[in-house]
XYZ file of C-alpha atoms in Angstrom:
726
model
C 17.325 -40.093 8.091
C 15.169 -41.776 10.624
C 16.386 -41.730 14.224
C 18.444 -44.947 14.754
C 18.055 -47.327 17.640
C 20.511 -46.499 20.365
C 21.801 -48.311 23.374
C 19.754 -47.551 26.461
C 21.516 -45.394 28.974
C 20.685 -43.829 32.351
C 17.753 -41.465 31.981
C 15.935 -39.190 34.338
C 12.638 -40.498 35.562
C 9.778 -39.684 33.182
C 12.006 -39.292 30.121
C 11.143 -41.878 27.416
C 13.771 -44.212 26.107
C 15.161 -43.626 22.599
C 13.799 -47.044 21.571
C 10.285 -45.983 22.584
C 10.599 -42.726 20.677
C 11.755 -44.675 17.583
C 8.849 -47.022 17.772
C 6.400 -44.151 18.318
C 7.824 -42.425 15.257
C 7.484 -45.570 13.163
C 3.844 -46.028 14.256
C 3.049 -42.447 13.458
C 4.584 -42.759 9.971
C 2.799 -46.016 9.359
C -0.590 -44.624 10.241
C -0.030 -41.321 8.509
C -1.711 -40.741 5.169
C 0.971 -38.399 3.908
C 2.548 -39.581 0.592
C 5.956 -41.212 1.032
C 7.351 -39.075 -1.758
C 7.023 -35.905 0.262
C 8.588 -37.146 3.529
C 12.030 -35.673 4.453
C 13.812 -39.029 4.677
C 16.382 -40.993 2.674
C 15.340 -43.530 0.025
C 16.077 -46.544 2.225
C 13.937 -45.052 4.996
C 11.118 -44.407 2.507
C 11.239 -48.066 1.414
C 10.975 -49.117 5.091
C 7.946 -46.864 5.594
C 6.388 -48.303 2.405
C 6.893 -51.810 3.693
C 5.351 -50.847 7.088
C 2.312 -49.472 5.344
C 1.955 -52.705 3.263
C 2.832 -55.675 5.447
C 3.848 -58.911 3.752
C 0.945 -61.355 3.689
C -1.672 -58.712 2.938
C -2.415 -58.720 -0.782
C -3.586 -55.417 -2.232
C -6.430 -55.445 -4.641
C -5.784 -55.271 -8.333
C -7.885 -52.107 -8.551
C -5.756 -50.441 -5.889
C -2.525 -51.386 -7.688
C -3.821 -50.107 -10.986
C -4.964 -46.845 -9.357
C -1.549 -46.268 -7.838
C 0.158 -46.936 -11.082
C -2.197 -44.559 -12.836
C -1.510 -41.835 -10.275
C 2.241 -42.365 -10.679
C 2.044 -42.162 -14.449
C -0.171 -39.037 -14.273
C 2.234 -37.336 -11.859
C 5.235 -38.110 -14.115
C 3.428 -36.878 -17.198
C 2.380 -33.702 -15.411
C 5.980 -33.065 -14.308
C 7.255 -33.767 -17.831
C 4.673 -31.374 -19.274
C 5.703 -28.654 -16.815
C 9.353 -29.088 -17.676
C 8.519 -28.994 -21.378
C 6.394 -25.853 -20.941
C 9.219 -24.182 -19.067
C 11.672 -25.182 -21.740
C 9.455 -24.084 -24.644
C 8.084 -21.035 -22.850
C 8.070 -17.765 -24.831
C 11.134 -15.633 -24.057
C 12.251 -17.718 -21.020
C 15.966 -17.292 -21.789
C 15.588 -13.533 -22.387
C 13.534 -13.075 -19.195
C 16.210 -14.966 -17.226
C 18.902 -12.725 -18.578
C 16.988 -9.527 -17.945
C 16.120 -10.578 -14.425
C 19.713 -11.409 -13.600
C 21.167 -8.217 -15.042
C 18.577 -5.627 -14.031
C 16.519 -7.209 -11.229
C 13.099 -8.727 -10.889
C 11.325 -5.341 -11.082
C 12.385 -4.734 -14.732
C 11.857 -8.409 -15.507
C 8.264 -8.119 -14.262
C 7.597 -5.529 -16.978
C 8.661 -7.972 -19.727
C 6.642 -10.755 -18.041
C 3.613 -8.434 -18.001
C 4.141 -7.745 -21.690
C 4.077 -11.485 -22.361
C 0.896 -11.783 -20.265
C -0.809 -9.169 -22.408
C 0.269 -11.009 -25.536
C -1.401 -14.207 -24.225
C -4.590 -12.250 -23.413
C -4.773 -10.921 -26.978
C -4.181 -14.308 -28.469
C -6.934 -15.740 -26.287
C -9.320 -13.003 -27.383
C -8.437 -13.647 -31.024
C -8.995 -17.368 -30.577
C -12.473 -16.746 -29.192
C -13.424 -14.426 -31.987
C -12.092 -16.801 -34.640
C -13.778 -19.850 -33.107
C -17.200 -18.410 -32.555
C -17.564 -15.788 -35.286
C -15.112 -16.177 -38.199
C -15.096 -19.989 -38.573
C -18.922 -20.370 -38.321
C -19.303 -17.482 -40.724
C -17.090 -19.214 -43.306
C -18.366 -22.736 -42.636
C -22.156 -22.169 -42.428
C -22.292 -19.711 -45.335
C -25.393 -17.933 -44.081
C -27.850 -16.639 -46.700
C -27.321 -13.274 -48.327
C -29.050 -10.597 -46.321
C -30.098 -8.796 -49.442
C -29.285 -5.294 -50.639
C -28.694 -2.589 -48.092
C -31.423 -0.227 -47.239
C -31.576 2.844 -49.444
C -32.345 5.614 -47.003
C -33.137 9.176 -48.008
C -31.492 11.308 -45.359
C -32.788 14.814 -44.731
C -29.518 16.583 -44.056
C -29.604 20.304 -44.561
C -26.273 21.696 -45.545
C -24.597 18.267 -45.704
C -20.882 18.442 -46.390
C -19.448 17.094 -49.632
C -15.862 16.000 -49.915
C -13.745 18.064 -52.213
C -12.526 16.186 -55.264
C -9.010 17.589 -54.803
C -8.584 15.598 -51.588
C -8.474 12.241 -53.468
C -5.075 12.895 -55.041
C -3.464 12.732 -51.558
C -4.831 9.268 -50.926
C -2.399 6.499 -51.729
C -2.248 2.908 -50.672
C 0.028 3.496 -47.736
C -2.219 6.216 -46.369
C -5.224 3.902 -46.739
C -3.399 1.244 -44.696
C -2.474 3.772 -41.966
C -6.010 5.104 -41.647
C -7.763 1.727 -42.039
C -9.625 2.654 -45.250
C -7.918 -0.201 -47.096
C -9.663 -2.747 -44.761
C -13.145 -1.201 -44.655
C -14.708 -4.109 -46.542
C -12.786 -6.817 -44.709
C -13.589 -8.671 -41.468
C -11.279 -6.256 -39.638
C -14.242 -3.896 -39.135
C -17.822 -4.342 -38.087
C -19.450 -3.261 -41.383
C -18.256 -6.319 -43.323
C -20.173 -8.827 -41.208
C -23.647 -9.547 -42.713
C -26.055 -12.437 -42.291
C -29.707 -13.210 -42.979
C -32.664 -13.374 -40.526
C -32.242 -15.378 -37.343
C -34.900 -17.925 -38.239
C -32.995 -18.939 -41.408
C -29.863 -20.283 -39.613
C -29.279 -22.878 -36.911
C -26.298 -20.990 -35.480
C -26.736 -17.329 -34.495
C -23.764 -15.341 -35.822
C -25.281 -12.197 -34.300
C -25.393 -13.651 -30.789
C -21.833 -14.982 -31.167
C -20.609 -11.573 -32.409
C -22.338 -9.862 -29.483
C -21.138 -12.215 -26.740
C -17.567 -12.664 -27.973
C -16.367 -9.169 -26.797
C -18.176 -9.630 -23.508
C -16.616 -13.116 -23.022
C -13.134 -11.662 -23.899
C -13.543 -8.950 -21.335
C -14.696 -11.380 -18.694
C -11.815 -13.794 -19.304
C -9.314 -10.913 -19.285
C -10.838 -9.715 -16.037
C -10.554 -13.154 -14.421
C -6.971 -13.641 -15.651
C -5.883 -10.184 -14.497
C -7.599 -10.581 -11.114
C -5.990 -13.970 -10.545
C -2.532 -12.592 -11.439
C -3.186 -9.559 -9.235
C -4.011 -11.698 -6.203
C -1.049 -13.972 -6.942
C 1.309 -10.989 -7.031
C -0.213 -9.317 -3.943
C 2.603 -8.060 -1.736
C 3.088 -10.251 1.382
C 3.683 -7.153 3.553
C -0.035 -6.436 3.543
C -0.510 -9.649 5.520
C 2.686 -9.576 7.569
C 2.439 -5.941 8.603
C 4.264 -2.740 7.693
C 7.064 -3.287 10.214
C 8.050 -6.701 8.816
C 11.432 -6.829 7.210
C 12.762 -10.003 5.484
C 15.932 -11.324 7.115
C 18.989 -10.713 4.982
C 20.812 -13.595 6.595
C 18.521 -16.025 4.744
C 19.418 -14.365 1.441
C 23.065 -14.446 2.283
C 23.264 -18.167 2.981
C 20.565 -19.535 0.659
C 20.527 -17.410 -2.477
C 23.361 -19.067 -4.423
C 22.577 -21.887 -6.840
C 25.363 -24.461 -6.408
C 24.243 -26.247 -9.645
C 25.694 -23.444 -11.765
C 28.690 -24.479 -13.800
C 28.736 -21.834 -16.571
C 30.530 -18.533 -16.138
C 27.826 -16.458 -17.837
C 25.094 -18.019 -15.617
C 27.214 -17.306 -12.551
C 27.609 -13.616 -13.490
C 23.840 -13.273 -14.063
C 23.165 -14.908 -10.727
C 25.537 -12.539 -8.953
C 23.744 -9.541 -10.467
C 20.412 -10.999 -9.413
C 21.494 -11.443 -5.793
C 23.001 -7.958 -5.732
C 19.784 -6.421 -7.029
C 17.760 -8.238 -4.314
C 20.022 -6.818 -1.665
C 19.653 -3.342 -3.146
C 15.854 -3.584 -2.987
C 15.856 -4.831 0.590
C 18.267 -2.175 1.863
C 16.479 0.584 0.041
C 13.114 -0.379 1.573
C 14.695 -0.605 4.974
C 16.185 2.844 4.632
C 12.892 4.340 3.548
C 11.135 2.684 6.446
C 13.631 4.229 8.889
C 13.140 7.680 7.334
C 9.390 7.384 7.688
C 9.671 6.381 11.356
C 11.845 9.359 12.117
C 9.355 11.958 10.945
C 7.660 14.167 13.517
C 3.990 15.319 13.503
C 4.950 18.830 12.416
C 6.909 17.498 9.449
C 4.042 15.261 8.468
C 1.631 18.214 8.614
C 3.897 20.360 6.415
C 4.189 17.440 3.950
C 0.425 17.122 3.852
C -0.059 20.823 3.021
C 2.567 20.638 0.279
C 0.846 17.492 -1.101
C -2.462 19.386 -1.309
C -0.787 22.370 -3.078
C 1.005 20.183 -5.623
C -2.009 17.963 -6.250
C -4.229 20.990 -6.974
C -1.739 22.367 -9.506
C -1.333 18.966 -11.168
C -5.098 18.498 -11.239
C -5.530 21.755 -13.090
C -2.938 20.646 -15.626
C -4.840 17.354 -16.082
C -8.089 19.205 -16.670
C -6.420 21.432 -19.282
C -4.891 18.386 -21.013
C -8.167 16.443 -21.345
C -9.867 19.622 -22.540
C -7.250 19.876 -25.355
C -7.939 16.268 -26.323
C -11.682 16.954 -26.457
C -11.387 19.952 -28.687
C -8.763 18.259 -30.929
C -11.073 15.293 -31.493
C -14.085 17.514 -32.118
C -12.172 19.697 -34.635
C -10.892 16.616 -36.429
C -14.360 15.199 -36.859
C -16.053 18.474 -37.740
C -13.615 19.530 -40.487
C -13.425 16.508 -42.712
C -14.056 18.537 -45.835
C -10.868 20.573 -45.327
C -7.960 20.045 -47.724
C -5.847 19.283 -44.652
C -8.067 16.345 -43.842
C -5.183 13.906 -44.109
C -3.267 15.717 -41.372
C -6.386 15.990 -39.254
C -6.760 12.202 -39.341
C -3.974 11.862 -36.757
C -4.632 15.011 -34.823
C -6.381 13.321 -31.825
C -3.673 10.605 -31.434
C -0.965 13.272 -31.795
C -2.508 15.480 -29.119
C -2.912 12.441 -26.777
C 0.749 11.486 -27.305
C 1.926 15.078 -26.726
C -0.124 15.333 -23.560
C 1.171 12.064 -22.237
C 4.769 13.114 -23.052
C 4.725 16.583 -21.604
C 2.468 15.728 -18.620
C 4.939 13.556 -16.690
C 7.702 16.099 -17.298
C 5.611 18.931 -15.758
C 4.487 16.667 -12.955
C 8.075 15.777 -12.110
C 9.180 19.396 -12.204
C 6.451 20.495 -9.838
C 7.128 17.645 -7.449
C 10.860 18.283 -7.391
C 10.300 21.898 -6.389
C 8.965 20.675 -3.014
C 12.071 18.577 -2.225
C 10.156 15.422 -1.471
C 11.907 12.148 -0.661
C 12.632 10.069 -3.764
C 10.035 7.459 -2.930
C 7.248 10.088 -2.398
C 8.209 11.929 -5.523
C 8.010 8.824 -7.724
C 4.712 7.663 -6.189
C 3.020 11.051 -6.555
C 4.208 11.495 -10.147
C 3.188 7.927 -10.965
C -0.324 8.423 -9.563
C -0.990 11.433 -11.678
C 0.520 9.802 -14.769
C -1.978 6.996 -14.410
C -4.809 9.519 -14.008
C -3.687 11.456 -17.088
C -3.268 8.357 -19.242
C -6.682 6.888 -18.464
C -8.462 10.280 -18.418
C -7.130 11.056 -21.921
C -8.532 7.833 -23.289
C -11.821 8.435 -21.493
C -12.094 11.937 -22.942
C -11.226 10.645 -26.398
C -14.039 8.099 -26.162
C -16.514 10.686 -24.883
C -15.668 13.197 -27.615
C -16.206 10.465 -30.264
C -19.559 9.655 -28.690
C -20.596 13.292 -28.654
C -19.590 13.830 -32.314
C -20.805 10.602 -33.841
C -23.622 9.542 -31.502
C -24.700 13.036 -30.589
C -24.389 12.405 -26.848
C -25.376 15.712 -25.230
C -26.118 17.415 -28.573
C -29.300 18.217 -30.480
C -29.226 17.402 -34.180
C -31.881 16.514 -36.699
C -30.275 13.307 -38.007
C -29.712 12.080 -34.440
C -33.425 12.497 -33.602
C -34.454 10.458 -36.638
C -31.919 7.649 -36.703
C -30.343 7.602 -33.214
C -26.903 8.742 -34.474
C -25.323 11.284 -36.790
C -26.507 9.458 -39.939
C -25.689 12.369 -42.260
C -21.976 12.295 -41.630
C -21.525 8.708 -40.474
C -23.670 6.253 -42.351
C -21.811 3.333 -40.735
C -20.790 4.808 -37.475
C -19.303 1.555 -36.103
C -16.722 1.548 -38.849
C -15.894 5.172 -38.064
C -15.259 4.415 -34.422
C -13.276 1.338 -35.353
C -11.092 3.407 -37.698
C -10.370 5.942 -34.976
C -9.284 3.181 -32.499
C -7.268 1.551 -35.290
C -5.404 4.778 -35.985
C -4.777 5.283 -32.289
C -3.298 1.756 -31.941
C -1.108 2.252 -35.091
C 0.087 5.656 -33.819
C 1.070 4.262 -30.402
C 3.246 1.556 -31.946
C 4.878 3.961 -34.449
C 5.614 6.291 -31.553
C 7.351 3.432 -29.702
C 9.509 2.614 -32.706
C 10.348 6.287 -33.283
C 11.405 6.913 -29.704
C 13.552 3.746 -29.662
C 15.485 4.419 -32.886
C 15.258 8.171 -33.393
C 15.699 9.424 -29.796
C 17.190 6.780 -27.499
C 19.670 5.298 -29.971
C 21.178 8.713 -31.135
C 21.348 9.831 -27.504
C 23.378 6.760 -26.536
C 25.737 7.216 -29.531
C 26.359 10.859 -28.665
C 26.942 10.153 -24.967
C 29.401 7.307 -25.767
C 31.202 9.355 -28.408
C 31.721 12.686 -26.615
C 32.884 13.609 -23.182
C 32.295 16.679 -21.109
C 30.006 18.058 -18.398
C 27.017 18.332 -20.698
C 27.283 14.761 -21.971
C 27.916 13.437 -18.446
C 24.801 15.268 -17.302
C 22.801 14.027 -20.257
C 23.940 10.342 -19.991
C 21.873 7.422 -21.205
C 18.116 7.406 -20.930
C 16.808 5.788 -17.764
C 14.568 2.780 -18.371
C 11.470 3.772 -16.424
C 9.287 0.781 -15.665
C 6.102 2.687 -14.746
C 6.229 4.818 -17.981
C 6.608 1.733 -20.208
C 3.869 -0.077 -18.364
C 1.443 2.802 -18.830
C 2.184 2.868 -22.554
C 1.364 -0.813 -23.101
C -1.683 -0.575 -20.797
C -2.955 2.321 -22.886
C -2.561 0.224 -26.014
C -4.337 -2.691 -24.423
C -7.213 -0.440 -23.307
C -7.633 0.839 -26.872
C -7.746 -2.835 -28.038
C -10.452 -3.623 -25.520
C -12.461 -0.573 -26.525
C -12.399 -1.738 -30.151
C -13.496 -5.337 -29.631
C -17.020 -4.634 -30.899
C -16.114 -2.213 -33.719
C -12.863 -3.876 -34.854
C -13.041 -7.604 -33.936
C -9.536 -8.394 -35.250
C -7.796 -5.573 -33.374
C -6.369 -8.078 -30.837
C -4.448 -9.690 -33.758
C -2.923 -6.302 -34.609
C -2.074 -5.589 -30.981
C -0.459 -9.092 -30.619
C 1.906 -8.277 -33.511
C 2.734 -4.925 -31.835
C 3.391 -6.518 -28.471
C 5.563 -9.210 -30.021
C 7.693 -6.593 -31.768
C 7.675 -4.251 -28.752
C 9.300 -6.975 -26.605
C 12.361 -7.080 -28.842
C 12.432 -3.295 -29.269
C 12.285 -2.741 -25.509
C 14.837 -5.494 -24.854
C 17.252 -3.839 -27.364
C 16.653 -0.450 -25.772
C 17.307 -1.819 -22.284
C 20.425 -3.798 -23.077
C 22.081 -1.431 -25.491
C 20.748 2.138 -25.179
C 19.426 2.604 -21.617
C 20.514 2.362 -18.014
C 18.553 0.720 -15.237
C 16.342 2.823 -12.986
C 17.973 4.383 -9.934
C 15.034 3.295 -7.831
C 14.867 -0.540 -7.572
C 11.451 -2.163 -7.774
C 10.225 -5.291 -6.000
C 8.674 -7.802 -8.341
C 5.611 -8.449 -6.150
C 4.716 -4.773 -5.725
C 5.390 -4.092 -9.423
C 3.126 -6.938 -10.519
C 0.364 -5.715 -8.233
C 0.602 -2.164 -9.596
C 0.619 -3.434 -13.227
C -2.495 -5.509 -12.718
C -4.279 -2.687 -10.869
C -3.709 -0.244 -13.737
C -4.778 -2.941 -16.218
C -8.015 -3.489 -14.325
C -8.740 0.268 -14.435
C -8.151 0.204 -18.221
C -10.464 -2.796 -18.507
C -13.192 -0.930 -16.630
C -12.649 2.088 -18.818
C -13.220 -0.059 -21.905
C -16.151 -2.028 -20.557
C -18.383 0.856 -19.523
C -18.700 2.517 -22.994
C -19.052 -0.884 -24.668
C -21.868 -1.850 -22.337
C -23.643 1.418 -22.980
C -23.338 1.115 -26.758
C -24.528 -2.480 -26.819
C -27.561 -1.837 -24.643
C -28.732 1.642 -25.645
C -27.321 2.959 -28.957
C -29.106 2.314 -32.244
C -27.067 0.344 -34.793
C -26.295 1.581 -38.263
C -29.063 1.206 -40.822
C -27.054 0.062 -43.790
C -24.068 -1.996 -42.514
C -23.282 -4.694 -40.005
C -25.192 -7.448 -38.306
C -27.734 -5.411 -36.333
C -29.244 -3.231 -39.051
C -32.805 -4.045 -38.065
C -32.462 -3.762 -34.310
C -32.904 -0.695 -32.143
C -29.824 -1.881 -30.120
C -27.495 -4.891 -30.505
C -28.759 -6.398 -27.267
C -32.272 -6.763 -28.758
C -31.074 -9.893 -30.518
C -30.984 -11.730 -27.209
C -34.762 -11.437 -26.430
C -35.544 -12.449 -29.989
C -33.465 -15.599 -29.770
C -34.915 -16.413 -26.363
C -38.421 -16.111 -27.800
C -37.492 -18.302 -30.778
C -35.492 -21.044 -29.040
C -36.685 -21.419 -25.445
C -39.995 -22.763 -24.000
C -42.237 -20.418 -22.011
C -40.812 -21.616 -18.615
C -37.265 -20.800 -19.706
C -38.386 -17.392 -21.017
C -40.012 -16.561 -17.695
C -36.888 -17.663 -15.790
C -34.631 -15.488 -17.906
C -37.064 -12.608 -17.611
C -36.972 -12.906 -13.819
C -33.163 -13.041 -13.810
C -33.089 -9.814 -15.831
C -35.692 -7.979 -13.761
C -35.261 -5.702 -10.712
C -36.911 -8.330 -8.461
C -33.862 -10.564 -8.767
C -31.451 -7.761 -7.870
C -32.534 -7.728 -4.217
C -31.692 -11.456 -3.452
C -28.556 -11.043 -5.578
C -27.495 -8.038 -3.475
C -28.170 -9.888 -0.237
C -26.167 -12.889 -1.424
C -23.221 -10.729 -2.487
C -23.346 -8.962 0.868
C -23.120 -12.325 2.701
C -20.256 -13.498 0.494
C -18.407 -10.237 1.078
C -18.978 -10.482 4.852
C -17.620 -14.007 4.859
C -14.532 -13.005 2.833
C -13.764 -10.058 5.135
C -14.215 -12.243 8.204
C -11.921 -14.871 6.750
C -9.293 -12.253 5.949
C -9.392 -10.874 9.464
C -9.159 -14.356 10.942
C -6.143 -15.141 8.729
C -4.507 -11.892 9.856
C -5.071 -12.782 13.481
C -3.676 -16.291 12.933
C -0.566 -14.858 11.272
C -0.055 -12.564 14.242
C -0.426 -15.464 16.685
C 2.008 -17.595 14.750
C 4.554 -14.803 14.715
C 4.256 -14.386 18.472
C 4.545 -18.124 18.902
C 7.644 -18.225 16.733
C 9.274 -15.496 18.803
C 8.373 -17.343 21.985
C 9.890 -20.581 20.734
C 13.084 -18.815 19.816
C 13.262 -17.223 23.280
C 12.873 -20.628 24.883
C 15.680 -22.057 22.802
C 17.869 -19.150 23.871
C 17.138 -19.839 27.498
C 18.285 -23.413 26.932
C 21.409 -22.190 25.254
C 22.171 -19.917 28.231
C 21.633 -22.719 30.667
C 23.940 -24.983 28.670
C 26.594 -22.298 28.441
C 26.490 -21.838 32.234
C 26.780 -25.633 32.894
C 29.720 -26.085 30.516
C 33.125 -25.407 32.101
C 35.257 -22.561 30.919
C 38.286 -23.631 28.796
C 41.444 -23.483 30.887
C 44.915 -22.490 29.765
C 46.045 -26.125 29.591
C 43.098 -27.286 27.513
C 44.442 -26.109 24.189
C 48.197 -26.389 23.645
C 49.823 -24.036 21.211
C 49.700 -20.270 20.723
C 46.664 -18.518 22.083
C 44.518 -16.324 19.880
C 42.699 -13.233 21.210
C 39.392 -14.917 20.665
C 40.363 -17.975 22.760
C 41.407 -15.854 25.690
C 38.055 -14.063 25.807
C 35.230 -15.461 27.812
C 32.874 -17.948 26.260
C 30.202 -16.070 24.360
C 26.603 -16.542 25.380
C 25.412 -16.475 21.820
C 25.763 -18.585 18.666
C 25.139 -15.780 16.179
C 27.948 -13.248 16.462
C 27.292 -10.288 14.236
C 23.935 -11.625 12.991
C 20.354 -10.717 13.939
C 18.868 -13.000 16.535
C 15.051 -12.585 16.730
C 13.560 -13.442 20.057
C 16.848 -13.525 21.953
C 16.444 -13.147 25.751
C 18.607 -10.053 25.866
C 15.849 -8.104 24.178
C 13.472 -8.240 27.140
C 14.448 -4.870 28.559
C 15.157 -2.544 25.668
C 17.358 0.444 26.489
C 15.606 3.831 26.341
C 15.819 5.893 23.222
C 15.318 4.985 19.604
C 15.446 1.328 18.841
C 18.309 -0.163 16.972
C 17.181 -1.991 13.858
C 19.537 -4.444 12.226
C 19.479 -5.707 8.638
C 16.557 -7.990 9.360
C 14.426 -5.213 10.801
C 14.430 -6.690 14.324
C 16.158 -5.794 17.624
C 19.333 -7.754 18.218
C 21.509 -8.145 21.320
C 23.838 -10.825 19.952
C 27.504 -10.152 20.807
C 29.796 -8.950 18.119
C 33.040 -10.588 16.973
C 34.887 -9.343 20.053
C 32.210 -9.694 22.677
C 30.606 -6.331 21.981
C 26.812 -6.484 21.982
C 25.129 -5.787 18.707
C 22.864 -3.271 20.325
C 25.911 -1.055 20.967
C 26.720 -1.118 17.260
C 24.086 0.983 15.567
C 23.213 -0.369 12.135
C 22.975 2.024 9.172
C 21.327 0.917 5.953
C 23.845 1.544 3.163
C 22.516 3.393 0.128
C 22.236 1.837 -3.303
C 25.089 3.961 -4.552
C 27.387 2.475 -1.836
C 26.630 -0.991 -3.120
């Protein structure tokens, strides 16, 4: 509440009266433009401030009253919409349960899965709005019969008639052959010449994947910056005070027993994360230079071995893809259809096991072991997809190969008359295989393992135990699936719909696996660092998908007898044609200048200036944070000086002051501190630190506050308990 008027008393000269302070505060609040709603006062005080800002006798204008009422209504509607969105949010109750039972790190994985689902639905909405609906509404004219090309293909392969008996409807669905003539693939989209329609389906089809990638990039970057760890700004030595979590973590509005249990688990997991990070920080500070040099040499040795394994793995993927595409006439063609996805899955399953084994041989700390393995798992996952894309390009588009059909038509027209459909089918099979693999591991590996461990007892079953729910591994799996979806936006426009269904089902499969069949990871994850890592890997996958798509759109010849761009040397050539048909000469010259090399130099200079300003602003913010931290410590020290002066001025309690039995605490001298047993940043006792290693308390700061029996906290060396002790 506002400071009340008090009776004037004797004051030292120069000290303002309380009545003067009260009037000064009233004047400041009256002249302040801050909204009354946000002031930290009671409702009666807020009404008084409102009356002071609008004196009686001054009539406000009708426009001002209407504007205030409108702002109030808008604010209330916005708050109601936010409450409704939180109430109707997808999987909110499940996310709350997972976060309370297993911590915010595992919850961030399921939140990331929901974010990918929203990205896929947004991509599907763009494609349906700008391509499918206009294609069905405008009904463009028939493009006419397909071109009948006579291909000069010496020794062209013919499919054996005996292969057809293996083809059934289920296999057609799994390989995508059942949807070849539907809008799932590129070849089913056909329109007439550009001059015969007011709306360009070709331009919409070309720009829709690019717009989807741009929106996904913006959303991922925004989420990445939002989840940026605060320690990058506060410094590596910053440790969050545990006392704040002790006294402010509990929600006193909880009345249900189940919610209370979940909240207890959530607070416990937060303490585990904080203590584990503090223990790792202490271990890093205690390392000597010789130990760091030995670790660096062992890092180099392990990284070289793992790098050789990664090279061998991506070589196996390359040859598997090449063999699958070059032996389509074999009777085992049906098995070869899923050879590349199978090799990719095998490599990504065995690779992390070998990486973990090699890292464990060096006896690294747990944090270093996990980070090193995770880094190479990311490299292996993305490199395998990149090599799969390159091998498809070499086989179908003859990249780096000399072939007669490629010289004549720009691609391997003898074996792939509609090469966009062939690429789309390969990506479709890879997406299907990833989801089937997820289902198989959940119900054929993890579930039987849990049943056997719960049923039998013994050393072997105790060693086997339940499978550990590894957040990085699961994140890499869904990032790989999302990267495949982005790679297929041009060849398979409705692939985001398929991936949305897979992500929706994967949420419930992973939730069942976590709650019933798995155990939480032994290494706790912080939500901010986990979110930052997820978005970083997702951006790498987005870049991996955007580079081949940009090259195909700008440089590769389209198929001659299917799709929208049959008469164009490259899909991007439709843009200059539409510019020449729809824009005046001035607009054409402006666009030509924007696409020329002359515009790149001013653009580069402007980007350099923007980057310089951003870096300068970041450095200024870091300096401001450092100054504010020093100012905060200085203010705390000043308060402690005042506390010491007050404790010296107050008389010591005598024996006759408190009748009754005396406790040991009352017989001791009056303590000079108000935080017994708790960290006190900026206390005056920390001016002259004792020699030797510094004593770090639970908050990560030096403390000299006395203990419960007058013993200084600096004499009680704090040890971070392990997660197992909790």
